């Protein structure tokens, strides 16, 4: 199992939630009302704490100006000073009507394309193939989807939201499945509508290897229906997801 984990973490295995046209995305699973199962893990086990995050490396996702959402600000992810985990600094403002909240935010698996289509970022960063349900239990963050930042660290319930914390499971180390530098942030209303999104980019403008990915496996193939899995985990993951969804 450890080699499977290592393989998955290194190759960035991910499962993308089915997105049936016209149907509600389960994103963050806010509408799930089934039992919480303590200690649920992903198909590849619990998320691993990341220990070798390169010092001084920092990525920022800056939300675009958008007349339709009003939400602005940025999220910066910097290698923790002891190399374990990543310090996340969130500064967001301009949230709309609180009745649309609480608002959720996640790291999504894919970057935002040039046309700004947030849906094209697919599902959450989920290298351990944990899936959307049951919802993240923040007292057991290792059992949550790696990219589920609001699930692990709290929803947005105010119109100006600042937060700083260390997330032990995301990574700034290129090559890990939990690497965030080539991915995106999405911000949602409580019913999972995607309000806005932005790509992580090196904070200081330096072009680093983290933005270049010459040897990575093909990115997630989005078929528009069903669940996309990769490599040898496919059969197992499909079985689990059939159960979950
Ligand atoms: C979510 O809420 C928004 C704003 O009220 C609404 O426009 C949208 O239709 C809702 N989506 C779903 C899937 O309920
Ligand atoms: C965060 O918001 C979602 C969506 O409304 C909700 O399901 C979830 O329980 C909230 N989490 C917390 C800790 O309040
Ligand atoms: C700038 O960012 C790159 C990539 O994140 C990092 O490798 C480098 O150390 C940073 N340089 C400074 C001076 O912060
Ligand atoms: C590094 O610091 C984080 C908190 O910022 C802490 O949770 C973690 O245990 C520390 N790691 C080591 C190896 O000291
Ligand atoms: C946005 O991306 C999704 C997923 O790739 C796609 O289904 C949808 O048609 C795109 N929307 C637009 C307006 O291009
Ligand atoms: C939130 O952070 C921003 C940027 O760091 C700062 O300008 C602002 O004063 C902060 N707001 C609150 C309410 O703490
Ligand atoms: C991002 O980088 C990780 C680690 O190198 C890789 O596994 C993943 O496929 C990359 N994702 C994208 C969307 O390029
Ligand atoms: C980028 O990768 C190459 C080959 O692995 C390495 O020689 C070089 O030092 C790396 N550069 C940075 C800025 O990390
Ligand atoms: Cu999301």
PDB file of N, CA, C and O in Angstrom, residues 4 29 79 109 116 157 192 215:
ATOM      1  N   UNK A   4       1.828   2.113  -3.342  1.00  0.00           N
ATOM      2  CA  UNK A   4       0.681   2.689  -4.054  1.00  0.00           C
ATOM      3  C   UNK A   4       0.497   4.150  -3.670  1.00  0.00           C
ATOM      4  O   UNK A   4       0.235   5.007  -4.502  1.00  0.00           O
ATOM      5  N   UNK A  29     -19.765  19.102  -0.570  1.00  0.00           N
ATOM      6  CA  UNK A  29     -20.876  18.326  -0.030  1.00  0.00           C
ATOM      7  C   UNK A  29     -21.728  19.059   0.987  1.00  0.00           C
ATOM      8  O   UNK A  29     -22.125  18.501   1.990  1.00  0.00           O
ATOM      9  N   UNK A  79       5.684  27.959   2.036  1.00  0.00           N
ATOM     10  CA  UNK A  79       6.247  26.837   2.795  1.00  0.00           C
ATOM     11  C   UNK A  79       6.385  27.225   4.257  1.00  0.00           C
ATOM     12  O   UNK A  79       6.912  28.299   4.577  1.00  0.00           O
ATOM     13  N   UNK A 109      -8.338  20.874  -8.565  1.00  0.00           N
ATOM     14  CA  UNK A 109      -7.294  20.045  -9.162  1.00  0.00           C
ATOM     15  C   UNK A 109      -6.610  20.694 -10.359  1.00  0.00           C
ATOM     16  O   UNK A 109      -5.402  20.533 -10.553  1.00  0.00           O
ATOM     17  N   UNK A 116     -11.246  31.904 -18.147  1.00  0.00           N
ATOM     18  CA  UNK A 116     -11.755  32.171 -16.800  1.00  0.00           C
ATOM     19  C   UNK A 116     -12.853  31.229 -16.331  1.00  0.00           C
ATOM     20  O   UNK A 116     -13.459  31.461 -15.280  1.00  0.00           O
ATOM     21  N   UNK A 157     -17.948  33.421   6.738  1.00  0.00           N
ATOM     22  CA  UNK A 157     -19.275  33.856   7.191  1.00  0.00           C
ATOM     23  C   UNK A 157     -19.361  35.372   7.330  1.00  0.00           C
ATOM     24  O   UNK A 157     -20.340  35.884   7.863  1.00  0.00           O
ATOM     25  N   UNK A 192     -22.769  25.645  -3.471  1.00  0.00           N
ATOM     26  CA  UNK A 192     -21.653  25.192  -4.317  1.00  0.00           C
ATOM     27  C   UNK A 192     -21.506  25.948  -5.640  1.00  0.00           C
ATOM     28  O   UNK A 192     -20.594  25.644  -6.404  1.00  0.00           O
ATOM     29  N   UNK A 215       7.203  16.442 -17.269  1.00  0.00           N
ATOM     30  CA  UNK A 215       7.114  14.986 -17.204  1.00  0.00           C
ATOM     31  C   UNK A 215       5.868  14.494 -16.501  1.00  0.00           C
ATOM     32  O   UNK A 215       5.746  13.335 -16.208  1.00  0.00           O
TER      33      UNK A 215
END
